[in-house]
Amino acid sequence: MDFLLSGFIKAIELLISGDSYTWSAVAATLKVSSISMLLSLGAGLPCGFILGYFNFRGKRALRTVLDTLLALPTVFIGLLVYAFISSKGPMGSFNLLFTLTGIAVGQTILAFPIVAAITASIIENIDPGLKLTLISLGAGKRNTILTCLWEVRYGILAAAVTAYGRVLTEVGISMMVGGNIKWHTRTMTTAIALETGKGMFSNGIALGLILILIAFTVNLSLSFLRKK
Amino acid sequence: MDFLLSGFIKAIELLISGDSYTWSAVAATLKVSSISMLLSLGAGLPCGFILGYFNFRGKRALRTVLDTLLALPTVFIGLLVYAFISSKGPMGSFNLLFTLTGIAVGQTILAFPIVAAITASIIENIDPGLKLTLISLGAGKRNTILTCLWEVRYGILAAAVTAYGRVLTEVGISMMVGGNIKWHTRTMTTAIALETGKGMFSNGIALGLILILIAFTVNLSLSFLRKK
Amino acid sequence: SWAGQSLMMATTTSTDNTGLLDYLIPYFEKETGIELKWTATGTGKALKLGERCDVDVLLVHAPGAEKAYIKKGFGKDRKEIMYNDFVIIGPDSDPAGIKGKSISDALLAVKSKQAIFVSRGDDSGTNKKEKLLWKDAGISLPDKEKWYVQTGQGMLASINVCEERKGYTMTDRGTYIKYQSQKGGNAPLKVLVEGDQILLNQYSVLTLDPKNCPNAKYDLAMKYLNWMAGENAQNLVRDFRLLGKKLFIPNAK
Amino acid sequence: MMTARNRIFEIRNLAHSYNGRPVLLVDDLAFERGSITGLTGPNGSGKSTLLKLLGFALKPSQGEILFNGRVQVPYSRAVRSKVTLLTQEPYLLKRTVFDNIAYGLKIRNRSADLASHIREALDLVGLDFKEFSQRRWHELSGGEAQRVALAARLVLKPEVLLLDEPTASVDVKSAKLIRNASLQAKNTWGTTLIIASHDWHWLSEISDRQLHIFKGQVVSAGMENIIPGPWAPSDLPGLVERSLGNGAAIKAVPPPTPGMTALINIDHIHFKTCDTHDDSVDENHLTGMVTRLILERKTGDILITLSIHDIQLTFKFPSNTISNLELFPGKTITLCFSARHIEWI
Amino acid sequence: MMTARNRIFEIRNLAHSYNGRPVLLVDDLAFERGSITGLTGPNGSGKSTLLKLLGFALKPSQGEILFNGRVQVPYSRAVRSKVTLLTQEPYLLKRTVFDNIAYGLKIRNRSADLASHIREALDLVGLDFKEFSQRRWHELSGGEAQRVALAARLVLKPEVLLLDEPTASVDVKSAKLIRNASLQAKNTWGTTLIIASHDWHWLSEISDRQLHIFKGQVVSAGMENIIPGPWAPSDLPGLVERSLGNGAAIKAVPPPTPGMTALINIDHIHFKTCDTHDDSVDENHLTGMVTRLILERKTGDILITLSIHDIQLTFKFPSNTISNLELFPGKTITLCFSARHIEWI
Ligand SMILES: Nc1ncnc2c1ncn2[C@@H]1O[C@H](COP(=O)(O)OP(=O)(O)OP(=O)(O)O)[C@@H](O)[C@H]1O
Ligand SMILES: Nc1ncnc2c1ncn2[C@@H]1O[C@H](COP(=O)(O)OP(=O)(O)OP(=O)(O)O)[C@@H](O)[C@H]1O
Ligand SMILES: [Mg+2]
Ligand SMILES: [Mg+2]
């Protein structure tokens, strides 16, 4: 119990002192999670839309596969990405191993099914009146997608926030692909894992609190998008 | 790349041979994820309902907090639960440390915000006509909750499946609280982490594939609940 | 001439967790101008990363595996740098009565008393050593025994399990010192068996065979190997203290 | 007379606003037990708001509503299973027609004989049990959905039934069925009904009393014509007039405050055709073409709709006077009434 | 005559089913460019389905629809911005009234002068720009929402405007405005309108042609009365009859196949009052009370609604014959027509 309290105090100290080690991890975390969120939203929203909007053969099977992808273990994704980008892998020449870009690729794979699956089930439940209205007002494909997504924006926000939480807290990919290299690819979560592994539980708690503070700040700045 | 293929072959071997080590991890994973899903749905659905249905002061703030809880790192939750149930902790006498029950407690904390946040934003978007209809048909509180949740069952399913994916794949809590003890609290994910740490990448892939197969089976058996 | 180049190393968690690298590497970088990045993982994975040429050099502690590694054509040069030692720890009450015994006797006592023994079970250098001890004592690995708890985790986590379960375990001295200090000098687990020659924990630097990994920076790796074996580094290792206690004994020849 | 005992609803100083914009203001209004009240009024006048308030599905911004003599609020037990509202856009639960209608019964623990009750309710709205009961909520046409929603209310045999435009998008035959069902509810179960509708004839044939709501105010008990502006000062002293374009105009005494709305309450005035030429300054002579003659069954009176340039006015004549007038649609007649008969609200 | 060139829509062998249940069957039907067609029919007869098909918002199960001479399908470019449908339950986008109306213009890249176009469209449906344009989608009454949805269609000045019950839940004044707006669209922009409605009078005043749909079939061009069953063999040989309860009955020649529906097409028959007693066996004598007399403005004809026991029938008389009949609501008259004038569909 005692380490919870001392962790809390340490978190405040780290924030006030502007500890450069902590800030480097914060920066890495922000960088990598922003990229992976952009990519997974960019891919996940249209895919989710298509799965939710249209009726086609094999749609239910695809949904089941997508739901299954929600259960991709991060270490597994890490291994997968590693297999491709390690120097012996087909994309070894890109030198993505032990880089933030590499982590972002893996996190995109992690977040994509979340964005797509939740989006699909939200889109699936839109009022049939909306579909009819859009087609009757002459919306083309692009406008149909954009307008539908905008109509369900609060739900999409929930999908994005959930995916963001996942990306922000994952360790397996960052560890495997990033290598937890100090000053370079050490993110908040790999730092927490490291400190905890060292038995520095209060450091782990402190870093965890700072990560939660980051999430809180992001969510607070998004909360203006919320329904009033 | 080679270890992907050999991992795939190994996965089939493990499944066919009924390897007892693997099955012990599968059983632990299923046990612990079922308990935590039951608990988090039981708590998350009503909480999500209340947050989405009613308008009250501080609701937006609560939603932001809930969204932030989506970004609780699993190691952090692990530490938190550990602090309470370790023998020196306030609940040490329950002997929950290094047990599946202990893991389930942590995973419930992990899944609860997912269930509650997605449920809240789905409930928030229900047709105002439903609210009016229920009150006008004389539904009391319990019936209002149950009926509303049933009306948005496809969305709730998405929330549950997302939470299930999270629970199934988390490592931090299982490691910290469960201790990854062979034959006892070793789950699929901690086993994957271990194999990967040993450099046995193909074993990691094999176990990962088996975990995904579990998720697929569960989702397939849920897919009859899907909208046709 | 090396300035601005960077070298990627895979190492075991113990070197990183004790803070040795954080202490040592800045000297290396200052003297050579080479930037050294390292990823700290299990020994098995570190060797694997080398085998797949994802790093340039290794710092590990599993002599048996290292020699086999070179034989298989993955590693080229191996330089022993330093050692510390393993100890067997257990509760003060010592229910199996192993204090002061030889290692084999101690393990036999644990087995016959069915006292809890915590093993890392992760195939790490430490775990490999532990398995060797059982073998030496003529005991087949008690894999499925109830009293033999395999954590599959790092050393410190395993010590914590050990403490909770009031059992015995084998640990490297560095981690034990950290554990001790975290308990404020009042650790429930005490060193019960130590000092045997077999308990030595040898750390070595390994370069990768350029035949297997033509792109690995072999020359930089050699530079690092030589620096670690050099007088300067050896002295630094000797002076390194964790919580006021010496941890590694340099032994580069 | 309405005695205290047979007032099922009493409204006191009720005011409702949405986001600060006041939309309803009812100082004092009561509804008699077992009566049918018709609510009319233009779009946005506040009919639905009033029904939601009476259904305790909305909390009024101000004031109170008494049900059976006691102040009640949303979700209170005393009203929950007694007052039932059919909303303007009916919402069907995402289940079959059968389950939609069964829902209210089930939460009242009245599950005995479910099928026969549901069959009965579907009959009331003219839907065949066999054809419709197993349809899913979205497999219905607009009018069918409307009628299923009504059946789900009728099956409850509630003390009060609030119907918001029950006949919108319903066919003529069904509208008649709904009228009969309403009357049956009143007569058999003693249900009090309050029904909002734009179908003035349908409403007048069924309701005991009609309330007209205009800009959130209950204007009067009865049927009236709103005369849209613009009103301008007349050449005649002390009067204003609404030009009819063809040179003619409707004259009225000026409103107490500017911006008010003019109306002619047809229950308050006796109309006559201008046989003799009455030249008093404030007498209106309105010449227009008869477009409709409709029998009001309950009273036997006849409603005559006159089209005068761009406005339509409806007047009521006792049936015994009508046969003398030799009226038929297309005939042009002149009506006379005093400028003082135009009210301002 | 409708020439090939001025047929904007042509339907060929169209059949639509939902989940295998056939609901619409139209072999051959064309719509003239620039005309207003009224669609009537009971609930569930297939009006909305037909409109969705014509709006290319639904793919027919079978058959094809030609637009401007070419077969088109949903989302095809040739129809997308030309055919606009107002659905029965209007759906507003979750934005302001302004943005709702602007939406269609924006996706057509017609963003110039947005505000003035929107003001104009709101005017057409009788909503004040200042009061309503910044309201959010849910801050509207039922009728207001309906009218905003219509404004969002009118603002597009489309080639074809399909309106599904545009006046349901709309007040009388607005119904008139919508009529005017429809006529204006036709006259000013040459818009072709197809309008489904249960408001038969409203529709007859605006449409050039009326189609009645019954059980998925387009019955006829014109106005008719459906005589609900049951039909039973008559005492008279070769006839069937529908008892009216008061001893009287309607006689008809039997249907070609059992289970068909009887109707009287009022455009096909000349009705007369039975002055002379015609005793031919197959002559119907129907005695009932006049309940309505309504002027059909366009033709000048008068529609007379007769209430005969439990059914209501409407007949059409030229206005010049009517004044001789001395009709008024409440009067009882007897009509005569041949049993052979009852059609079966
Ligand atoms: N949820 C809301 N938020 C804000 N304003 C509203 C809301 N609902 C209705 N209004 C406004 O309140 C007024 C009264 O609305 P109400 O729905 O009671 O009218 P109504 O008489 O039922 O009209 P209609 O005949 O169109 O159904 C209208 O001006 C409307 O714009
Ligand atoms: N989505 C659907 N799935 C299955 N059946 C449907 C669906 N929509 C309509 N129907 C059925 O198809 C038939 C025609 O429906 P449609 O909506 O075209 O009728 P309508 O003439 O517009 O009726 P209304 O006057 O009630 O609006 C009805 O029997 C209806 O029950
Ligand atoms: Mg209303
Ligand atoms: Mg319809």
Short mmCIF file of N, CA, C and O in Angstrom, two decimals, chain B residues 53 127 129-130 132-140 143 147 150-151 153, chain D residues 52 56-57 75 80 83-85 87 91 93-95 103 107-108 153 156:
data_model
loop_
_atom_site.label_atom_id
_atom_site.label_comp_id
_atom_site.label_asym_id
_atom_site.label_seq_id
_atom_site.Cartn_x
_atom_site.Cartn_y
_atom_site.Cartn_z
N TYR B 53 -28.22 7.64 -19.98
CA TYR B 53 -29.66 7.89 -20.02
C TYR B 53 -30.04 9.20 -19.34
O TYR B 53 -30.82 9.98 -19.87
N ASP B 127 -33.00 6.70 -29.54
CA ASP B 127 -34.08 7.56 -30.00
C ASP B 127 -34.84 8.11 -28.80
O ASP B 127 -35.24 7.35 -27.92
N GLY B 129 -37.67 8.84 -28.76
CA GLY B 129 -38.96 8.16 -28.83
C GLY B 129 -39.01 6.94 -27.92
O GLY B 129 -40.06 6.62 -27.36
N LEU B 130 -37.89 6.26 -27.77
CA LEU B 130 -37.88 5.08 -26.91
C LEU B 130 -38.14 5.47 -25.46
O LEU B 130 -38.95 4.86 -24.77
N LEU B 132 -39.69 8.09 -24.30
CA LEU B 132 -41.09 8.49 -24.17
C LEU B 132 -42.00 7.27 -24.17
O LEU B 132 -42.94 7.18 -23.37
N THR B 133 -41.70 6.33 -25.08
CA THR B 133 -42.55 5.15 -25.20
C THR B 133 -42.52 4.34 -23.91
O THR B 133 -43.56 3.92 -23.41
N LEU B 134 -41.32 4.16 -23.37
CA LEU B 134 -41.22 3.34 -22.16
C LEU B 134 -41.97 4.00 -21.01
O LEU B 134 -42.73 3.34 -20.29
N ILE B 135 -41.78 5.29 -20.85
CA ILE B 135 -42.46 5.95 -19.73
C ILE B 135 -43.96 5.93 -19.97
O ILE B 135 -44.75 5.72 -19.05
N SER B 136 -44.35 6.05 -21.24
CA SER B 136 -45.79 6.11 -21.50
C SER B 136 -46.43 4.73 -21.40
O SER B 136 -47.64 4.62 -21.20
N LEU B 137 -45.64 3.68 -21.52
CA LEU B 137 -46.20 2.34 -21.34
C LEU B 137 -46.13 1.91 -19.89
O LEU B 137 -46.56 0.81 -19.55
N GLY B 138 -45.56 2.77 -19.04
CA GLY B 138 -45.59 2.48 -17.61
C GLY B 138 -44.41 1.66 -17.12
O GLY B 138 -44.49 1.01 -16.08
N ALA B 139 -43.27 1.68 -17.84
CA ALA B 139 -42.12 0.91 -17.39
C ALA B 139 -41.50 1.56 -16.16
O ALA B 139 -41.35 2.78 -16.10
N GLY B 140 -41.13 0.74 -15.19
CA GLY B 140 -40.43 1.24 -14.01
C GLY B 140 -38.94 1.29 -14.29
O GLY B 140 -38.51 1.11 -15.43
N ASN B 143 -37.34 -2.15 -15.63
CA ASN B 143 -37.75 -2.44 -17.00
C ASN B 143 -37.17 -1.45 -17.99
O ASN B 143 -36.87 -1.80 -19.12
N THR B 147 -35.04 -2.92 -20.95
CA THR B 147 -35.57 -2.74 -22.31
C THR B 147 -34.63 -1.89 -23.15
O THR B 147 -34.37 -2.21 -24.31
N TRP B 150 -31.74 -3.91 -24.20
CA TRP B 150 -32.14 -4.88 -25.22
C TRP B 150 -32.34 -4.20 -26.57
O TRP B 150 -32.00 -4.76 -27.62
N GLU B 151 -32.87 -3.00 -26.55
CA GLU B 151 -33.06 -2.27 -27.81
C GLU B 151 -31.74 -2.04 -28.53
O GLU B 151 -31.68 -2.03 -29.75
N ARG B 153 -29.05 -3.91 -28.34
CA ARG B 153 -28.27 -5.10 -28.05
C ARG B 153 -27.08 -5.29 -28.99
O ARG B 153 -26.03 -5.79 -28.58
N LYS D 52 -47.57 15.51 -23.53
CA LYS D 52 -46.45 14.90 -22.80
C LYS D 52 -46.48 15.28 -21.33
O LYS D 52 -46.18 14.47 -20.45
N PHE D 56 -47.19 12.84 -17.96
CA PHE D 56 -46.09 12.81 -16.99
C PHE D 56 -44.85 12.20 -17.61
O PHE D 56 -44.12 11.43 -16.99
N ALA D 57 -44.67 12.53 -18.88
CA ALA D 57 -43.47 12.07 -19.58
C ALA D 57 -42.48 13.22 -19.69
O ALA D 57 -41.40 13.07 -20.24
N TYR D 75 -42.74 9.42 -13.45
CA TYR D 75 -42.34 8.16 -12.83
C TYR D 75 -43.04 7.88 -11.51
O TYR D 75 -42.75 6.87 -10.87
N ARG D 80 -48.12 5.84 -13.24
CA ARG D 80 -47.34 5.05 -14.17
C ARG D 80 -48.17 4.07 -15.00
O ARG D 80 -48.02 4.00 -16.21
N VAL D 83 -51.87 6.29 -16.81
CA VAL D 83 -51.91 7.27 -17.90
C VAL D 83 -51.02 6.77 -19.03
O VAL D 83 -49.86 6.43 -18.80
N THR D 84 -51.55 6.70 -20.20
CA THR D 84 -50.80 6.14 -21.33
C THR D 84 -50.85 7.10 -22.50
O THR D 84 -51.91 7.61 -22.85
N LEU D 85 -49.68 7.33 -23.07
CA LEU D 85 -49.55 8.32 -24.14
C LEU D 85 -49.14 7.65 -25.45
O LEU D 85 -48.24 6.83 -25.47
N THR D 87 -47.38 8.72 -28.62
CA THR D 87 -46.64 9.89 -29.09
C THR D 87 -46.88 10.13 -30.58
O THR D 87 -47.35 9.25 -31.30
N TYR D 91 -42.98 5.03 -31.68
CA TYR D 91 -41.73 4.26 -31.68
C TYR D 91 -42.09 2.83 -31.35
O TYR D 91 -42.75 2.56 -30.36
N LEU D 93 -40.78 -0.93 -30.34
CA LEU D 93 -39.63 -1.63 -29.80
C LEU D 93 -39.12 -2.61 -30.86
O LEU D 93 -39.88 -3.07 -31.70
N LYS D 94 -37.84 -2.90 -30.79
CA LYS D 94 -37.23 -3.74 -31.82
C LYS D 94 -37.57 -5.21 -31.57
O LYS D 94 -36.71 -6.01 -31.20
N ARG D 95 -38.83 -5.53 -31.75
CA ARG D 95 -39.29 -6.90 -31.59
C ARG D 95 -40.53 -7.06 -32.45
O ARG D 95 -40.88 -6.16 -33.19
N TYR D 103 -45.80 -5.91 -24.48
CA TYR D 103 -44.85 -5.31 -23.55
C TYR D 103 -45.51 -4.67 -22.32
O TYR D 103 -45.18 -4.97 -21.17
N ILE D 107 -45.20 -5.88 -18.29
CA ILE D 107 -44.64 -5.15 -17.15
C ILE D 107 -45.71 -4.85 -16.11
O ILE D 107 -45.40 -4.44 -15.00
N ARG D 108 -46.96 -5.07 -16.45
CA ARG D 108 -48.01 -4.97 -15.44
C ARG D 108 -48.36 -6.34 -14.86
O ARG D 108 -49.35 -6.48 -14.15
N ARG D 153 -51.34 0.63 -26.92
CA ARG D 153 -51.90 1.48 -25.86
C ARG D 153 -53.29 1.00 -25.48
O ARG D 153 -53.65 0.94 -24.31
N LEU D 156 -53.92 -1.88 -23.01
CA LEU D 156 -53.70 -1.67 -21.58
C LEU D 156 -54.97 -1.24 -20.85
O LEU D 156 -55.00 -1.19 -19.63
#
